mmCIF file of C-alpha atoms in Angstrom:
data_model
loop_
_atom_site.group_PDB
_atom_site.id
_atom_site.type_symbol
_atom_site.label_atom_id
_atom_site.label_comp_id
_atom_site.label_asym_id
_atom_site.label_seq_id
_atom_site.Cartn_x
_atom_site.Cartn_y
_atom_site.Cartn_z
ATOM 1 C CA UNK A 1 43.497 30.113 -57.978
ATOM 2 C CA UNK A 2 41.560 27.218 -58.208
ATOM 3 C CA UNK A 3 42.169 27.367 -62.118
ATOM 4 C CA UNK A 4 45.536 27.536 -62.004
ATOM 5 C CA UNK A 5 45.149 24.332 -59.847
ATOM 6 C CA UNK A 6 42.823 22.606 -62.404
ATOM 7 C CA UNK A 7 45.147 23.303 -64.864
ATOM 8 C CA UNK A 8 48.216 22.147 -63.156
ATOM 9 C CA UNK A 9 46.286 18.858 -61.661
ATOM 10 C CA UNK A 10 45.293 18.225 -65.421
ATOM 11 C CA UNK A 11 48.537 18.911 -67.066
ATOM 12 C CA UNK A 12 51.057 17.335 -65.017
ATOM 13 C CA UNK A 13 48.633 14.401 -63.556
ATOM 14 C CA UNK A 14 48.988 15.381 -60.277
ATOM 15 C CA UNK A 15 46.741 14.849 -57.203
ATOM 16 C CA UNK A 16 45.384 17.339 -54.613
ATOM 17 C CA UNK A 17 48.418 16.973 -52.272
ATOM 18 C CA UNK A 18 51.177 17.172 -55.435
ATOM 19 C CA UNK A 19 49.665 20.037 -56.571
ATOM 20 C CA UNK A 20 49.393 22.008 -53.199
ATOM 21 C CA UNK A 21 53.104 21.442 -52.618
ATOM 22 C CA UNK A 22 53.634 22.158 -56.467
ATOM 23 C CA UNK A 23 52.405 25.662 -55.768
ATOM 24 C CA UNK A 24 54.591 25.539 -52.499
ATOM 25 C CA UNK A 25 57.891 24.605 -53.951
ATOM 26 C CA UNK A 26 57.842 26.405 -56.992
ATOM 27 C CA UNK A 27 57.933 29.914 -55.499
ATOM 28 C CA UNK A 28 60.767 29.005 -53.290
ATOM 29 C CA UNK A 29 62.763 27.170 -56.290
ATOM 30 C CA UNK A 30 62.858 30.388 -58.156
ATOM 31 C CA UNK A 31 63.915 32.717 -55.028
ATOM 32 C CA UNK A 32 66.569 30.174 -53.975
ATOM 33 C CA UNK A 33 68.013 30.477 -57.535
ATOM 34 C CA UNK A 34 67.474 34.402 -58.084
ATOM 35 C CA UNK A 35 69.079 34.610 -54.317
ATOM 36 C CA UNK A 36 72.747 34.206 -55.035
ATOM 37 C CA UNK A 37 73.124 36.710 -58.318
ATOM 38 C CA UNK A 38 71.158 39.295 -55.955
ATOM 39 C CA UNK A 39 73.279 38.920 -53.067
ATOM 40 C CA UNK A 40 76.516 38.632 -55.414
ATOM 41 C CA UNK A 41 75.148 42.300 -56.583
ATOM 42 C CA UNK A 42 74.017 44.107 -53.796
ATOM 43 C CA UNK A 43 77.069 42.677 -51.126
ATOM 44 C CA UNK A 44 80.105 41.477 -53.229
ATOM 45 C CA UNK A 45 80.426 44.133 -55.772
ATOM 46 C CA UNK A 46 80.979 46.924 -52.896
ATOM 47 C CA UNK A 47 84.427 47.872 -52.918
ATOM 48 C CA UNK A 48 86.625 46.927 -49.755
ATOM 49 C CA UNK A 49 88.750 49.129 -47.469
ATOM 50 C CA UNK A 50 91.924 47.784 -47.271
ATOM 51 C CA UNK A 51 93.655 50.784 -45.773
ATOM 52 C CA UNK A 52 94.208 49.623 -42.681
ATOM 53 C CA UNK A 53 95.852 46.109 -44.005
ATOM 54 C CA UNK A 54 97.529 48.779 -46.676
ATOM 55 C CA UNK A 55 99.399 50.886 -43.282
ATOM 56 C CA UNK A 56 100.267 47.041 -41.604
ATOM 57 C CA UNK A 57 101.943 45.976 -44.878
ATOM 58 C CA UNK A 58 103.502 49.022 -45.314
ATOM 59 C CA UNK A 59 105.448 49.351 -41.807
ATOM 60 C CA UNK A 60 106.554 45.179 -41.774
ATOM 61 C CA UNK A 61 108.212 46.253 -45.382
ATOM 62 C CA UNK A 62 110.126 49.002 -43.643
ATOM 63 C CA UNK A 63 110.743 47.165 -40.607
ATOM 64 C CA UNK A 64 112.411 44.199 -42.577
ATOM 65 C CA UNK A 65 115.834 44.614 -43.796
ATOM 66 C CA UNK A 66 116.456 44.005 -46.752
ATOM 67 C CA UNK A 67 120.268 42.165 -47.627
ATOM 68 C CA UNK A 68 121.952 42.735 -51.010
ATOM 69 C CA UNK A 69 122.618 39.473 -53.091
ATOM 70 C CA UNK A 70 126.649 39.647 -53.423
ATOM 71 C CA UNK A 71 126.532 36.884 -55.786
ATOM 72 C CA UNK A 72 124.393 38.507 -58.470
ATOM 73 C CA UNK A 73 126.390 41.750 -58.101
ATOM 74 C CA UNK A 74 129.682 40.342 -58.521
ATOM 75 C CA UNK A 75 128.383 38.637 -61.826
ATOM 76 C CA UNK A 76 126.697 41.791 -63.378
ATOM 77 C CA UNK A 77 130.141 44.087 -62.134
ATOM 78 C CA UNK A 78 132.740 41.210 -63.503
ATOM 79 C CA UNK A 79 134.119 41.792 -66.613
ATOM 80 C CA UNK A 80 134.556 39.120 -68.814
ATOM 81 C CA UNK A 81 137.751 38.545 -71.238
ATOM 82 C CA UNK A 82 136.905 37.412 -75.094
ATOM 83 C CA UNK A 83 139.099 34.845 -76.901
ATOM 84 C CA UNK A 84 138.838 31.851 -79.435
ATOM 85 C CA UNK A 85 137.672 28.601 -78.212
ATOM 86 C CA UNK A 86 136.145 25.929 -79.185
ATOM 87 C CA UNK A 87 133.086 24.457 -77.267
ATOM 88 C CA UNK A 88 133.957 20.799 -77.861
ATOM 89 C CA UNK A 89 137.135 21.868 -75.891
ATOM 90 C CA UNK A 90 136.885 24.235 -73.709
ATOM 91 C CA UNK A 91 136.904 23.580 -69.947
ATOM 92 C CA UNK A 92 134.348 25.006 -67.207
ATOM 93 C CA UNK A 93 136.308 27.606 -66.103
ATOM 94 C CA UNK A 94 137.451 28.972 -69.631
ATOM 95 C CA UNK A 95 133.711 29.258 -70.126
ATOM 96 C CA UNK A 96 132.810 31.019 -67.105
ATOM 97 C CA UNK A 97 135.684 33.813 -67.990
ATOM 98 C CA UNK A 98 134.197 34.185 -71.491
ATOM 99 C CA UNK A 99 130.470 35.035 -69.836
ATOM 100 C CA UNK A 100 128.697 32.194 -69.433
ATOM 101 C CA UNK A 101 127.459 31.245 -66.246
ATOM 102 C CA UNK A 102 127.943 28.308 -63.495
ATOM 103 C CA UNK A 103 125.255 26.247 -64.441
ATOM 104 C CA UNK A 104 125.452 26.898 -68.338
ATOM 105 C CA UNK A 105 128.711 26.107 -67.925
ATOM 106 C CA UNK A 106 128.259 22.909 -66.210
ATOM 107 C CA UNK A 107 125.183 22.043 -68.868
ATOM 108 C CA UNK A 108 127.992 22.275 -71.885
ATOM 109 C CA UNK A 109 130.310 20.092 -69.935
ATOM 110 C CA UNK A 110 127.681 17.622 -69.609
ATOM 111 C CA UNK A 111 126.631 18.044 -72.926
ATOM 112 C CA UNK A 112 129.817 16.777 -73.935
ATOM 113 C CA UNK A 113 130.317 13.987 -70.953
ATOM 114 C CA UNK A 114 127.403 12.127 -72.484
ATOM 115 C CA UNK A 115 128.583 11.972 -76.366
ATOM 116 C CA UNK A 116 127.629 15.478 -77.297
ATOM 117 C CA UNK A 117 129.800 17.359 -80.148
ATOM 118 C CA UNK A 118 128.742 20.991 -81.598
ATOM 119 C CA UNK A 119 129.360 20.578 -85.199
ATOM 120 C CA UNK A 120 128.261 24.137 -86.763
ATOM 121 C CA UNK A 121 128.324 27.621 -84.339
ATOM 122 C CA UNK A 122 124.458 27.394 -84.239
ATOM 123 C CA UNK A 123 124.379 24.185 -81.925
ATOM 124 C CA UNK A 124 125.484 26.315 -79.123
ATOM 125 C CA UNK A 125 121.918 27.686 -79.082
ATOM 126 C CA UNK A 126 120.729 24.335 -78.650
ATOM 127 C CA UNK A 127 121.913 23.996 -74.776
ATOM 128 C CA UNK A 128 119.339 24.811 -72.805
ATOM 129 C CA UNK A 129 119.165 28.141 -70.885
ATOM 130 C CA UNK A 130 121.618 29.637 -73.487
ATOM 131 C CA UNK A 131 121.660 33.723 -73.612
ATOM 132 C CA UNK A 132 120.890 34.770 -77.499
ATOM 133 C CA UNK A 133 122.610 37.867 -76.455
ATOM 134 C CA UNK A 134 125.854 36.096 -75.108
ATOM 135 C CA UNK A 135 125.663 34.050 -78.154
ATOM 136 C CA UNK A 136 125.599 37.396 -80.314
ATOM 137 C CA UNK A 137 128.446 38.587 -78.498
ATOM 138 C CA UNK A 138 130.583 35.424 -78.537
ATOM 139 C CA UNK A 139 129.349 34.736 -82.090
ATOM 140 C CA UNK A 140 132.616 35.770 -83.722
ATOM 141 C CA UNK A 141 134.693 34.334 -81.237
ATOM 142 C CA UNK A 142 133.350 30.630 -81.931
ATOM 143 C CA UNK A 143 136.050 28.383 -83.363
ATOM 144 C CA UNK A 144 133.265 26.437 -85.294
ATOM 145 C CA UNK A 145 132.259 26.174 -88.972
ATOM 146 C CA UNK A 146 128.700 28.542 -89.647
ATOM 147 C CA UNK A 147 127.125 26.215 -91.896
ATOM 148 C CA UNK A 148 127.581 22.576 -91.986
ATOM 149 C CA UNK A 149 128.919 21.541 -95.081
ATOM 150 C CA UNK A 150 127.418 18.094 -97.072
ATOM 151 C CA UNK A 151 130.033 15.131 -97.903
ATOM 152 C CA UNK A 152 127.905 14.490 -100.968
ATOM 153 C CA UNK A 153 129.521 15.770 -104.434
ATOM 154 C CA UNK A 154 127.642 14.665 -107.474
#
């Protein structure tokens, strides 16, 4: 031992007192850091029981009622009537019987209250919150040019 404290006075420069506490601190540095992966092993990896919380959970689900949204029902059940129109025309409620819903509806109009004007079918898809599938489905029904055609001739 008193080597390792020769050594350790001669290497770091310390003095009797630095290198008692040295040999002090050091063990106790390395078991404060080795501490937390050990307990994390031996106490944290165990599995829980959550049975008990499981059975509590399981009779407040049953307890609560549940209420059917009539809103969402009435929209998935309605059918919805296919015609020509043209988006730059069209009013809210000519939308709304084609498939499209409230607040789509309401996005188009705005759309076009502020200056916007669909020039080719494709600019539908543009509006935010727009259904691919409805688009699919109205596709043919769209009284808009598919491609937009240049006003250059050469």
């Amino acid at each position: 031992m008193n080597r390792v404290k020769a050594w350790i006075r001669n290497f770091f420069a310390f003095s009797r007192r630095e290198t008692n506490a040295f040999l002090i601190l050091l063990p106790l540095l390395f078991i404060i850091i080795f501490s937390e992966p050990i307990y994390r092993y031996w106490f944290v990896r165990q599995p829980k029981n959550y049975s008990k919380e499981s059975k509590q959970l399981d009779s407040l689900i049953t307890s609560f009622h549940w209420e059917k949204d009539t809103v969402q029902n009435e929209e998935k059940t309605k059918q919805f009537t296919l015609f020509s129109f043209d988006p730059n025309k069209s009013t809210g409620e000519e939308l709304r019987s084609l498939g499209f819903n409230k607040s789509l509806a309401n996005r188009i109009l705005k759309y076009r209250l502020k200056g916007g004007k669909f020039g080719v079918k494709e600019d539908l898809l543009k509006i935010y919150g727009m259904d691919s599938v409805l688009f699919q489905n109205l596709y043919s029904y769209i009284n808009l040019p598919e491609k937009k055609f240049s006003s250059k001739s050469a």
